[in-house]
PDB file of C-alpha atoms in Angstrom:
ATOM      1  CA  MET A  10     -17.794  15.449 -20.251  1.00  0.00           C
ATOM      2  CA  THR A  11     -18.637  15.551 -16.549  1.00  0.00           C
ATOM      3  CA  ILE A  12     -20.491  12.486 -15.273  1.00  0.00           C
ATOM      4  CA  ILE A  13     -22.795  13.276 -12.349  1.00  0.00           C
ATOM      5  CA  GLN A  14     -23.921  10.491 -10.027  1.00  0.00           C
ATOM      6  CA  ARG A  15     -26.691  11.129  -7.517  1.00  0.00           C
ATOM      7  CA  SER A  16     -26.444   7.920  -5.532  1.00  0.00           C
ATOM      8  CA  PHE A  17     -29.779   8.046  -3.707  1.00  0.00           C
ATOM      9  CA  LYS A  18     -31.919  10.741  -5.387  1.00  0.00           C
ATOM     10  CA  ASP A  19     -32.242   9.628  -8.999  1.00  0.00           C
ATOM     11  CA  GLU A  20     -34.259   6.521  -9.821  1.00  0.00           C
ATOM     12  CA  LYS A  21     -32.570   4.103 -12.188  1.00  0.00           C
ATOM     13  CA  ILE A  22     -33.475   0.791 -13.724  1.00  0.00           C
ATOM     14  CA  SER A  23     -30.030  -0.658 -13.110  1.00  0.00           C
ATOM     15  CA  GLY A  24     -28.846  -1.898  -9.727  1.00  0.00           C
ATOM     16  CA  LYS A  25     -26.044  -0.390  -7.671  1.00  0.00           C
ATOM     17  CA  LEU A  26     -22.491  -1.544  -7.149  1.00  0.00           C
ATOM     18  CA  TYR A  27     -21.647  -1.231  -3.441  1.00  0.00           C
ATOM     19  CA  LEU A  28     -18.011  -1.260  -2.317  1.00  0.00           C
ATOM     20  CA  ILE A  29     -18.103  -2.674   1.191  1.00  0.00           C
ATOM     21  CA  PRO A  30     -15.079  -2.749   3.512  1.00  0.00           C
ATOM     22  CA  THR A  31     -14.566  -5.836   5.641  1.00  0.00           C
ATOM     23  CA  PRO A  32     -12.677  -6.141   8.954  1.00  0.00           C
ATOM     24  CA  ILE A  33      -8.883  -6.246   8.857  1.00  0.00           C
ATOM     25  CA  GLY A  34      -8.905  -8.519  11.896  1.00  0.00           C
ATOM     26  CA  ASN A  35     -11.638  -7.782  14.405  1.00  0.00           C
ATOM     27  CA  MET A  36     -15.121  -8.851  13.289  1.00  0.00           C
ATOM     28  CA  GLN A  37     -16.719  -6.192  15.495  1.00  0.00           C
ATOM     29  CA  ASP A  38     -15.412  -3.495  13.146  1.00  0.00           C
ATOM     30  CA  MET A  39     -18.209  -4.239  10.671  1.00  0.00           C
ATOM     31  CA  THR A  40     -20.660  -1.329  10.509  1.00  0.00           C
ATOM     32  CA  LEU A  41     -24.428  -1.708  10.788  1.00  0.00           C
ATOM     33  CA  ARG A  42     -24.865  -0.274   7.319  1.00  0.00           C
ATOM     34  CA  ALA A  43     -22.373  -2.714   5.792  1.00  0.00           C
ATOM     35  CA  LEU A  44     -24.139  -5.662   7.424  1.00  0.00           C
ATOM     36  CA  GLU A  45     -27.547  -4.487   6.224  1.00  0.00           C
ATOM     37  CA  LEU A  46     -26.331  -4.149   2.642  1.00  0.00           C
ATOM     38  CA  LEU A  47     -24.645  -7.553   2.665  1.00  0.00           C
ATOM     39  CA  LYS A  48     -28.010  -8.983   3.704  1.00  0.00           C
ATOM     40  CA  THR A  49     -30.085  -7.112   1.115  1.00  0.00           C
ATOM     41  CA  VAL A  50     -27.994  -7.051  -2.076  1.00  0.00           C
ATOM     42  CA  ASP A  51     -28.628  -9.742  -4.652  1.00  0.00           C
ATOM     43  CA  LEU A  52     -25.034 -10.932  -4.968  1.00  0.00           C
ATOM     44  CA  ILE A  53     -21.673 -10.572  -3.216  1.00  0.00           C
ATOM     45  CA  ALA A  54     -18.575 -10.484  -5.443  1.00  0.00           C
ATOM     46  CA  SER A  55     -15.759 -11.767  -3.222  1.00  0.00           C
ATOM     47  CA  GLU A  56     -12.004 -11.840  -3.646  1.00  0.00           C
ATOM     48  CA  ASP A  57     -12.033 -15.217  -1.888  1.00  0.00           C
ATOM     49  CA  THR A  58     -15.449 -16.795  -1.322  1.00  0.00           C
ATOM     50  CA  ARG A  59     -14.091 -19.093   1.403  1.00  0.00           C
ATOM     51  CA  ASN A  60     -12.720 -16.188   3.381  1.00  0.00           C
ATOM     52  CA  THR A  61     -15.883 -14.111   2.933  1.00  0.00           C
ATOM     53  CA  GLN A  62     -18.054 -17.090   3.917  1.00  0.00           C
ATOM     54  CA  LYS A  63     -16.497 -17.017   7.396  1.00  0.00           C
ATOM     55  CA  LEU A  64     -17.636 -13.405   7.727  1.00  0.00           C
ATOM     56  CA  LEU A  65     -21.126 -14.202   6.427  1.00  0.00           C
ATOM     57  CA  ASN A  66     -21.470 -17.175   8.769  1.00  0.00           C
ATOM     58  CA  TYR A  67     -20.373 -15.070  11.735  1.00  0.00           C
ATOM     59  CA  PHE A  68     -23.184 -12.570  11.070  1.00  0.00           C
ATOM     60  CA  GLU A  69     -25.676 -15.186   9.797  1.00  0.00           C
ATOM     61  CA  ILE A  70     -25.894 -13.725   6.290  1.00  0.00           C
ATOM     62  CA  THR A  71     -27.109 -16.013   3.498  1.00  0.00           C
ATOM     63  CA  THR A  72     -26.637 -13.827   0.406  1.00  0.00           C
ATOM     64  CA  PRO A  73     -25.072 -15.823  -2.479  1.00  0.00           C
ATOM     65  CA  GLN A  74     -21.473 -15.185  -3.523  1.00  0.00           C
ATOM     66  CA  THR A  75     -19.486 -15.240  -6.721  1.00  0.00           C
ATOM     67  CA  SER A  76     -15.698 -15.231  -6.890  1.00  0.00           C
ATOM     68  CA  PHE A  77     -14.102 -12.096  -8.297  1.00  0.00           C
ATOM     69  CA  HIS A  78     -10.319 -11.844  -8.173  1.00  0.00           C
ATOM     70  CA  GLU A  79      -7.343 -10.822 -10.299  1.00  0.00           C
ATOM     71  CA  TYR A  80      -7.254 -14.135 -12.177  1.00  0.00           C
ATOM     72  CA  ASN A  81     -10.879 -14.161 -13.356  1.00  0.00           C
ATOM     73  CA  SER A  82     -11.737 -10.453 -13.481  1.00  0.00           C
ATOM     74  CA  TYR A  83     -11.438 -10.204 -17.278  1.00  0.00           C
ATOM     75  CA  GLU A  84     -14.175 -12.775 -17.841  1.00  0.00           C
ATOM     76  CA  LYS A  85     -16.243 -11.838 -14.778  1.00  0.00           C
ATOM     77  CA  ILE A  86     -16.639  -8.083 -15.284  1.00  0.00           C
ATOM     78  CA  PRO A  87     -19.011  -8.327 -18.315  1.00  0.00           C
ATOM     79  CA  LYS A  88     -21.190 -10.821 -16.426  1.00  0.00           C
ATOM     80  CA  LEU A  89     -21.343  -8.607 -13.348  1.00  0.00           C
ATOM     81  CA  LEU A  90     -22.240  -5.573 -15.462  1.00  0.00           C
ATOM     82  CA  THR A  91     -25.068  -7.522 -17.117  1.00  0.00           C
ATOM     83  CA  PHE A  92     -26.305  -8.529 -13.669  1.00  0.00           C
ATOM     84  CA  LEU A  93     -26.277  -4.905 -12.524  1.00  0.00           C
ATOM     85  CA  ALA A  94     -27.945  -3.665 -15.706  1.00  0.00           C
ATOM     86  CA  SER A  95     -30.838  -6.050 -15.056  1.00  0.00           C
ATOM     87  CA  GLY A  96     -31.712  -4.090 -11.929  1.00  0.00           C
ATOM     88  CA  GLN A  97     -29.961  -6.248  -9.333  1.00  0.00           C
ATOM     89  CA  SER A  98     -27.336  -4.951  -6.910  1.00  0.00           C
ATOM     90  CA  ILE A  99     -23.888  -6.274  -6.054  1.00  0.00           C
ATOM     91  CA  ALA A 100     -21.676  -5.838  -3.008  1.00  0.00           C
ATOM     92  CA  GLN A 101     -18.003  -6.141  -3.854  1.00  0.00           C
ATOM     93  CA  VAL A 102     -15.661  -7.108  -0.997  1.00  0.00           C
ATOM     94  CA  SER A 103     -11.970  -7.898  -0.623  1.00  0.00           C
ATOM     95  CA  ASP A 104     -10.459 -10.316   1.878  1.00  0.00           C
ATOM     96  CA  ALA A 105      -9.819  -7.507   4.358  1.00  0.00           C
ATOM     97  CA  GLY A 106     -10.231  -3.763   4.378  1.00  0.00           C
ATOM     98  CA  MET A 107     -11.346  -1.500   1.551  1.00  0.00           C
ATOM     99  CA  PRO A 108     -12.143  -2.921  -1.891  1.00  0.00           C
ATOM    100  CA  SER A 109     -10.129  -1.733  -4.918  1.00  0.00           C
ATOM    101  CA  ILE A 110      -6.900  -1.219  -2.926  1.00  0.00           C
ATOM    102  CA  SER A 111      -5.227  -4.566  -3.649  1.00  0.00           C
ATOM    103  CA  ASP A 112      -7.873  -6.392  -5.695  1.00  0.00           C
ATOM    104  CA  PRO A 113      -9.496  -5.955  -9.149  1.00  0.00           C
ATOM    105  CA  GLY A 114     -12.351  -3.854  -7.763  1.00  0.00           C
ATOM    106  CA  HIS A 115     -11.005  -0.741  -9.464  1.00  0.00           C
ATOM    107  CA  ASP A 116     -11.440  -2.301 -12.911  1.00  0.00           C
ATOM    108  CA  LEU A 117     -15.059  -3.127 -12.116  1.00  0.00           C
ATOM    109  CA  VAL A 118     -15.659   0.418 -10.845  1.00  0.00           C
ATOM    110  CA  VAL A 119     -14.266   1.939 -14.037  1.00  0.00           C
ATOM    111  CA  GLU A 120     -16.428  -0.252 -16.284  1.00  0.00           C
ATOM    112  CA  ALA A 121     -19.548   0.352 -14.184  1.00  0.00           C
ATOM    113  CA  ILE A 122     -19.088   4.114 -14.435  1.00  0.00           C
ATOM    114  CA  LYS A 123     -18.711   3.851 -18.211  1.00  0.00           C
ATOM    115  CA  VAL A 124     -22.160   2.282 -18.563  1.00  0.00           C
ATOM    116  CA  GLY A 125     -23.899   4.566 -16.071  1.00  0.00           C
ATOM    117  CA  ILE A 126     -24.165   2.226 -13.094  1.00  0.00           C
ATOM    118  CA  ASP A 127     -24.026   3.924  -9.693  1.00  0.00           C
ATOM    119  CA  VAL A 128     -20.986   3.039  -7.595  1.00  0.00           C
ATOM    120  CA  VAL A 129     -21.462   3.576  -3.853  1.00  0.00           C
ATOM    121  CA  ALA A 130     -18.526   3.245  -1.438  1.00  0.00           C
ATOM    122  CA  LEU A 131     -19.026   2.658   2.280  1.00  0.00           C
ATOM    123  CA  PRO A 132     -16.518   3.974   4.830  1.00  0.00           C
ATOM    124  CA  GLY A 133     -14.766   1.426   6.970  1.00  0.00           C
ATOM    125  CA  SER A 134     -11.571  -0.407   7.852  1.00  0.00           C
ATOM    126  CA  SER A 135      -8.352   0.586   6.097  1.00  0.00           C
ATOM    127  CA  ALA A 136      -5.089  -0.797   7.450  1.00  0.00           C
ATOM    128  CA  GLY A 137      -2.915   1.981   6.053  1.00  0.00           C
ATOM    129  CA  ILE A 138      -4.921   4.859   7.527  1.00  0.00           C
ATOM    130  CA  THR A 139      -5.476   3.010  10.803  1.00  0.00           C
ATOM    131  CA  ALA A 140      -1.722   2.534  11.250  1.00  0.00           C
ATOM    132  CA  LEU A 141      -0.956   6.096  10.176  1.00  0.00           C
ATOM    133  CA  ILE A 142      -3.137   7.918  12.687  1.00  0.00           C
ATOM    134  CA  ALA A 143      -1.664   5.982  15.631  1.00  0.00           C
ATOM    135  CA  SER A 144       1.925   6.000  14.347  1.00  0.00           C
ATOM    136  CA  GLY A 145       2.902   9.283  15.952  1.00  0.00           C
ATOM    137  CA  LEU A 146       4.165  10.525  12.583  1.00  0.00           C
ATOM    138  CA  ALA A 147       2.613  13.397  10.650  1.00  0.00           C
ATOM    139  CA  PRO A 148      -0.764  12.166   9.322  1.00  0.00           C
ATOM    140  CA  GLN A 149      -0.874  14.707   6.522  1.00  0.00           C
ATOM    141  CA  PRO A 150       0.257  14.938   3.912  1.00  0.00           C
ATOM    142  CA  HIS A 151       0.776  11.222   3.400  1.00  0.00           C
ATOM    143  CA  ILE A 152       1.216   8.780   0.530  1.00  0.00           C
ATOM    144  CA  PHE A 153       0.060   5.162   0.478  1.00  0.00           C
ATOM    145  CA  TYR A 154       2.143   2.872  -1.765  1.00  0.00           C
ATOM    146  CA  GLY A 155       1.002  -0.632  -0.809  1.00  0.00           C
ATOM    147  CA  PHE A 156       3.574  -3.364  -1.334  1.00  0.00           C
ATOM    148  CA  LEU A 157       7.097  -2.430  -2.429  1.00  0.00           C
ATOM    149  CA  PRO A 158       8.815  -4.315  -5.275  1.00  0.00           C
ATOM    150  CA  ARG A 159      10.243  -7.609  -4.054  1.00  0.00           C
ATOM    151  CA  LYS A 160      13.536  -7.589  -5.965  1.00  0.00           C
ATOM    152  CA  THR A 161      16.235  -5.666  -4.113  1.00  0.00           C
ATOM    153  CA  SER A 162      17.390  -3.716  -7.185  1.00  0.00           C
ATOM    154  CA  GLU A 163      13.842  -2.696  -8.102  1.00  0.00           C
ATOM    155  CA  GLN A 164      13.033  -1.801  -4.501  1.00  0.00           C
ATOM    156  CA  LYS A 165      16.095   0.414  -4.201  1.00  0.00           C
ATOM    157  CA  GLN A 166      15.313   2.095  -7.493  1.00  0.00           C
ATOM    158  CA  PHE A 167      11.761   2.795  -6.287  1.00  0.00           C
ATOM    159  CA  LEU A 168      12.970   4.162  -2.946  1.00  0.00           C
ATOM    160  CA  ASN A 169      15.509   6.414  -4.651  1.00  0.00           C
ATOM    161  CA  GLN A 170      12.649   8.000  -6.578  1.00  0.00           C
ATOM    162  CA  LYS A 171      10.677   8.652  -3.349  1.00  0.00           C
ATOM    163  CA  ARG A 172      13.568   9.571  -1.038  1.00  0.00           C
ATOM    164  CA  ASP A 173      13.077  13.338  -1.112  1.00  0.00           C
ATOM    165  CA  TYR A 174       9.284  13.330  -0.736  1.00  0.00           C
ATOM    166  CA  PRO A 175       8.130  15.345   2.318  1.00  0.00           C
ATOM    167  CA  GLU A 176       5.014  13.219   2.821  1.00  0.00           C
ATOM    168  CA  THR A 177       4.732  10.440   5.388  1.00  0.00           C
ATOM    169  CA  GLN A 178       4.896   7.177   3.428  1.00  0.00           C
ATOM    170  CA  ILE A 179       2.929   3.986   4.083  1.00  0.00           C
ATOM    171  CA  PHE A 180       4.020   0.535   2.875  1.00  0.00           C
ATOM    172  CA  TYR A 181       2.698  -2.998   3.276  1.00  0.00           C
ATOM    173  CA  GLU A 182       5.297  -5.701   3.807  1.00  0.00           C
ATOM    174  CA  SER A 183       5.610  -9.406   4.530  1.00  0.00           C
ATOM    175  CA  PRO A 184       7.095 -10.287   7.951  1.00  0.00           C
ATOM    176  CA  PHE A 185       9.644 -12.426   6.100  1.00  0.00           C
ATOM    177  CA  ARG A 186      10.970  -9.432   4.137  1.00  0.00           C
ATOM    178  CA  VAL A 187      10.463  -6.590   6.599  1.00  0.00           C
ATOM    179  CA  ALA A 188      14.026  -6.559   7.973  1.00  0.00           C
ATOM    180  CA  ASP A 189      15.617  -6.490   4.517  1.00  0.00           C
ATOM    181  CA  THR A 190      13.181  -3.785   3.429  1.00  0.00           C
ATOM    182  CA  LEU A 191      14.025  -1.643   6.466  1.00  0.00           C
ATOM    183  CA  LYS A 192      17.741  -2.011   5.686  1.00  0.00           C
ATOM    184  CA  ASN A 193      17.099  -0.777   2.161  1.00  0.00           C
ATOM    185  CA  ILE A 194      15.049   2.163   3.441  1.00  0.00           C
ATOM    186  CA  LEU A 195      17.832   2.991   5.915  1.00  0.00           C
ATOM    187  CA  GLU A 196      20.413   2.876   3.132  1.00  0.00           C
ATOM    188  CA  ILE A 197      18.434   5.162   0.821  1.00  0.00           C
ATOM    189  CA  TYR A 198      16.523   7.445   3.232  1.00  0.00           C
ATOM    190  CA  GLY A 199      18.868   7.588   6.201  1.00  0.00           C
ATOM    191  CA  ASN A 200      17.909   6.888   9.798  1.00  0.00           C
ATOM    192  CA  ARG A 201      14.397   8.360   9.799  1.00  0.00           C
ATOM    193  CA  GLN A 202      11.634   7.891  12.333  1.00  0.00           C
ATOM    194  CA  ILE A 203       9.229   5.045  11.542  1.00  0.00           C
ATOM    195  CA  ALA A 204       6.434   2.974  12.984  1.00  0.00           C
ATOM    196  CA  LEU A 205       6.417  -0.744  12.268  1.00  0.00           C
ATOM    197  CA  VAL A 206       2.879  -2.001  12.832  1.00  0.00           C
ATOM    198  CA  ARG A 207       1.655  -5.581  12.863  1.00  0.00           C
ATOM    199  CA  GLU A 208      -1.552  -7.540  13.463  1.00  0.00           C
ATOM    200  CA  LEU A 209      -3.799  -4.466  13.474  1.00  0.00           C
ATOM    201  CA  THR A 210      -7.068  -4.855  15.446  1.00  0.00           C
ATOM    202  CA  LYS A 211      -6.055  -8.380  16.538  1.00  0.00           C
ATOM    203  CA  ILE A 212      -5.020  -9.590  19.988  1.00  0.00           C
ATOM    204  CA  TYR A 213      -1.307  -9.351  19.124  1.00  0.00           C
ATOM    205  CA  GLU A 214      -1.536  -5.819  17.685  1.00  0.00           C
ATOM    206  CA  GLU A 215       1.831  -4.122  18.072  1.00  0.00           C
ATOM    207  CA  TYR A 216       3.482  -0.790  17.250  1.00  0.00           C
ATOM    208  CA  ARG A 217       7.258  -0.426  17.215  1.00  0.00           C
ATOM    209  CA  ARG A 218       8.096   3.284  17.062  1.00  0.00           C
ATOM    210  CA  GLY A 219      11.573   4.781  16.774  1.00  0.00           C
ATOM    211  CA  SER A 220      14.385   5.280  14.291  1.00  0.00           C
ATOM    212  CA  ILE A 221      14.941   2.669  11.599  1.00  0.00           C
ATOM    213  CA  LYS A 222      18.098   1.485  13.357  1.00  0.00           C
ATOM    214  CA  GLU A 223      16.269   1.134  16.667  1.00  0.00           C
ATOM    215  CA  VAL A 224      13.438  -0.849  15.112  1.00  0.00           C
ATOM    216  CA  LEU A 225      15.897  -3.095  13.262  1.00  0.00           C
ATOM    217  CA  ASP A 226      17.668  -3.774  16.567  1.00  0.00           C
ATOM    218  CA  SER A 227      14.332  -4.700  18.159  1.00  0.00           C
ATOM    219  CA  ILE A 228      13.678  -7.229  15.381  1.00  0.00           C
ATOM    220  CA  LYS A 229      16.985  -8.943  16.173  1.00  0.00           C
ATOM    221  CA  VAL A 230      15.795  -9.379  19.759  1.00  0.00           C
ATOM    222  CA  GLN A 231      12.205 -10.341  18.941  1.00  0.00           C
ATOM    223  CA  ALA A 232      11.252 -11.434  15.424  1.00  0.00           C
ATOM    224  CA  ILE A 233       8.204 -10.065  13.633  1.00  0.00           C
ATOM    225  CA  LYS A 234       5.172 -12.245  12.923  1.00  0.00           C
ATOM    226  CA  GLY A 235       1.904 -11.416  11.177  1.00  0.00           C
ATOM    227  CA  GLU A 236       0.937  -8.887   8.526  1.00  0.00           C
ATOM    228  CA  CYS A 237       3.032  -5.726   8.703  1.00  0.00           C
ATOM    229  CA  LEU A 238       2.868  -2.081   7.746  1.00  0.00           C
ATOM    230  CA  ILE A 239       5.755   0.367   7.673  1.00  0.00           C
ATOM    231  CA  VAL A 240       5.014   4.053   8.206  1.00  0.00           C
ATOM    232  CA  VAL A 241       8.036   6.224   7.352  1.00  0.00           C
ATOM    233  CA  SER A 242       8.441   9.930   8.087  1.00  0.00           C
ATOM    234  CA  GLY A 243       8.884  12.171   5.077  1.00  0.00           C
ATOM    235  CA  LYS A 244      12.038  14.113   4.355  1.00  0.00           C
ATOM    236  CA  SER A 245      12.218  17.416   6.199  1.00  0.00           C
ATOM    237  CA  GLN A 246      14.412  20.414   5.397  1.00  0.00           C
ATOM    238  CA  ASN A 247      16.616  19.475   8.332  1.00  0.00           C
ATOM    239  CA  ASP A 248      16.991  15.842   7.267  1.00  0.00           C
ATOM    240  CA  GLU A 249      20.439  14.516   6.564  1.00  0.00           C
ATOM    241  CA  ASN A 250      20.867  11.203   4.887  1.00  0.00           C
ATOM    242  CA  GLU A 251      23.188   9.871   7.586  1.00  0.00           C
ATOM    243  CA  THR A 252      24.021   6.620   5.863  1.00  0.00           C
ATOM    244  CA  ILE A 253      25.057   8.024   2.502  1.00  0.00           C
ATOM    245  CA  TYR A 254      27.233  10.699   4.142  1.00  0.00           C
ATOM    246  CA  GLU A 255      29.033   8.010   6.121  1.00  0.00           C
ATOM    247  CA  LEU A 256      30.186   6.560   2.799  1.00  0.00           C
ATOM    248  CA  THR A 257      33.131   7.782   0.748  1.00  0.00           C
ATOM    249  CA  PRO A 258      32.126   9.608  -2.453  1.00  0.00           C
ATOM    250  CA  LEU A 259      33.019   6.576  -4.565  1.00  0.00           C
ATOM    251  CA  ASP A 260      31.060   4.197  -2.352  1.00  0.00           C
ATOM    252  CA  ALA A 261      28.089   6.580  -2.454  1.00  0.00           C
ATOM    253  CA  VAL A 262      28.278   6.546  -6.262  1.00  0.00           C
ATOM    254  CA  LYS A 263      28.368   2.739  -6.292  1.00  0.00           C
ATOM    255  CA  GLN A 264      25.365   2.634  -3.945  1.00  0.00           C
ATOM    256  CA  LEU A 265      23.304   4.801  -6.290  1.00  0.00           C
ATOM    257  CA  ILE A 266      24.330   2.680  -9.273  1.00  0.00           C
ATOM    258  CA  GLU A 267      23.264  -0.475  -7.439  1.00  0.00           C
ATOM    259  CA  SER A 268      19.878   1.127  -6.795  1.00  0.00           C
ATOM    260  CA  GLY A 269      19.318   1.674 -10.525  1.00  0.00           C
ATOM    261  CA  LEU A 270      20.950   4.976 -11.528  1.00  0.00           C
ATOM    262  CA  LYS A 271      23.334   5.109 -14.482  1.00  0.00           C
ATOM    263  CA  PRO A 272      26.996   5.804 -13.571  1.00  0.00           C
ATOM    264  CA  ASN A 273      27.129   9.324 -14.984  1.00  0.00           C
ATOM    265  CA  ALA A 274      23.871  10.285 -13.254  1.00  0.00           C
ATOM    266  CA  ALA A 275      25.125   8.866  -9.945  1.00  0.00           C
ATOM    267  CA  ILE A 276      28.446  10.718 -10.248  1.00  0.00           C
ATOM    268  CA  LYS A 277      26.634  13.957 -11.062  1.00  0.00           C
ATOM    269  CA  GLN A 278      24.288  13.582  -8.041  1.00  0.00           C
ATOM    270  CA  ILE A 279      27.016  12.819  -5.503  1.00  0.00           C
ATOM    271  CA  ALA A 280      29.294  15.583  -6.845  1.00  0.00           C
ATOM    272  CA  LYS A 281      26.458  18.090  -6.526  1.00  0.00           C
ATOM    273  CA  GLU A 282      25.389  16.935  -3.028  1.00  0.00           C
ATOM    274  CA  ARG A 283      28.952  17.064  -1.694  1.00  0.00           C
ATOM    275  CA  GLN A 284      30.109  20.055  -3.717  1.00  0.00           C
ATOM    276  CA  LEU A 285      32.871  18.072  -5.409  1.00  0.00           C
ATOM    277  CA  SER A 286      34.361  18.348  -8.868  1.00  0.00           C
ATOM    278  CA  ARG A 287      32.308  16.132 -11.158  1.00  0.00           C
ATOM    279  CA  GLN A 288      35.304  15.613 -13.483  1.00  0.00           C
ATOM    280  CA  THR A 289      37.543  14.573 -10.583  1.00  0.00           C
ATOM    281  CA  LEU A 290      34.966  12.154  -9.203  1.00  0.00           C
ATOM    282  CA  TYR A 291      34.375  10.762 -12.711  1.00  0.00           C
ATOM    283  CA  ALA A 292      38.101  10.172 -13.144  1.00  0.00           C
ATOM    284  CA  GLU A 293      38.372   8.489  -9.744  1.00  0.00           C
ATOM    285  CA  TYR A 294      35.416   6.225 -10.530  1.00  0.00           C
ATOM    286  CA  HIS A 295      36.916   5.127 -13.826  1.00  0.00           C
ATOM    287  CA  GLU A 296      40.449   5.073 -12.325  1.00  0.00           C
ATOM    288  CA  LEU A 297      41.752   7.385 -15.016  1.00  0.00           C
TER     289      LEU A 297
END
């Protein structure tokens, strides 16, 4: 059944759930509409009330807050829905950027829709899109993945699944892991063009554009600090995975196995890519 929401035409007894983006660094990126709603809603559901209070103090907003994060969302969602059903409105905010991207806002949205409560999203700051449009890489099509798996084996397995995608890919990463992550991307994807972006909208905002190898070399000279994004070009028809073709067939097989593929699947893939005999490569791998 199709659910139709007319956000501002239909009159309803229940209040509205507003999804309000907050600045990713520069306070002046708040919109007039977002400020007005934060002042007029009955409650602000915040990922971190201490962090949001700094924003409210800056703009002299006195609306009460309630904490709403991944560790209390299960118990909080029914209470928030009851509050909305009573005719009062809520603004949901994350620590920075758009709600629902890396916080439990999506779960609240789903439950609100189920009970007929209007969900209204405001446009605003989004780190991934902001980095993408200034990266110099193709802005569309693109895919946003957020944070990659932390474990090396899981990260490599994930990257192997996405290696042949033609879309520009966007990742979040910690400055402490960014070099290791870039090495893994280089190993799996080859030496593609990327943009490494840090401290967006802040005084130390920085873009490092170039090949993965070039950006890795720049990190050796000057370390990365602050929150980072990695924007990676998609695979084109002319792409060659330089790194994997520098390896011997057996080493390439071992690399794929380390990234999560089963031995037979890895042997089959490398034999096909290099037009080798699968049986011969299988025998060499098992030293038969």
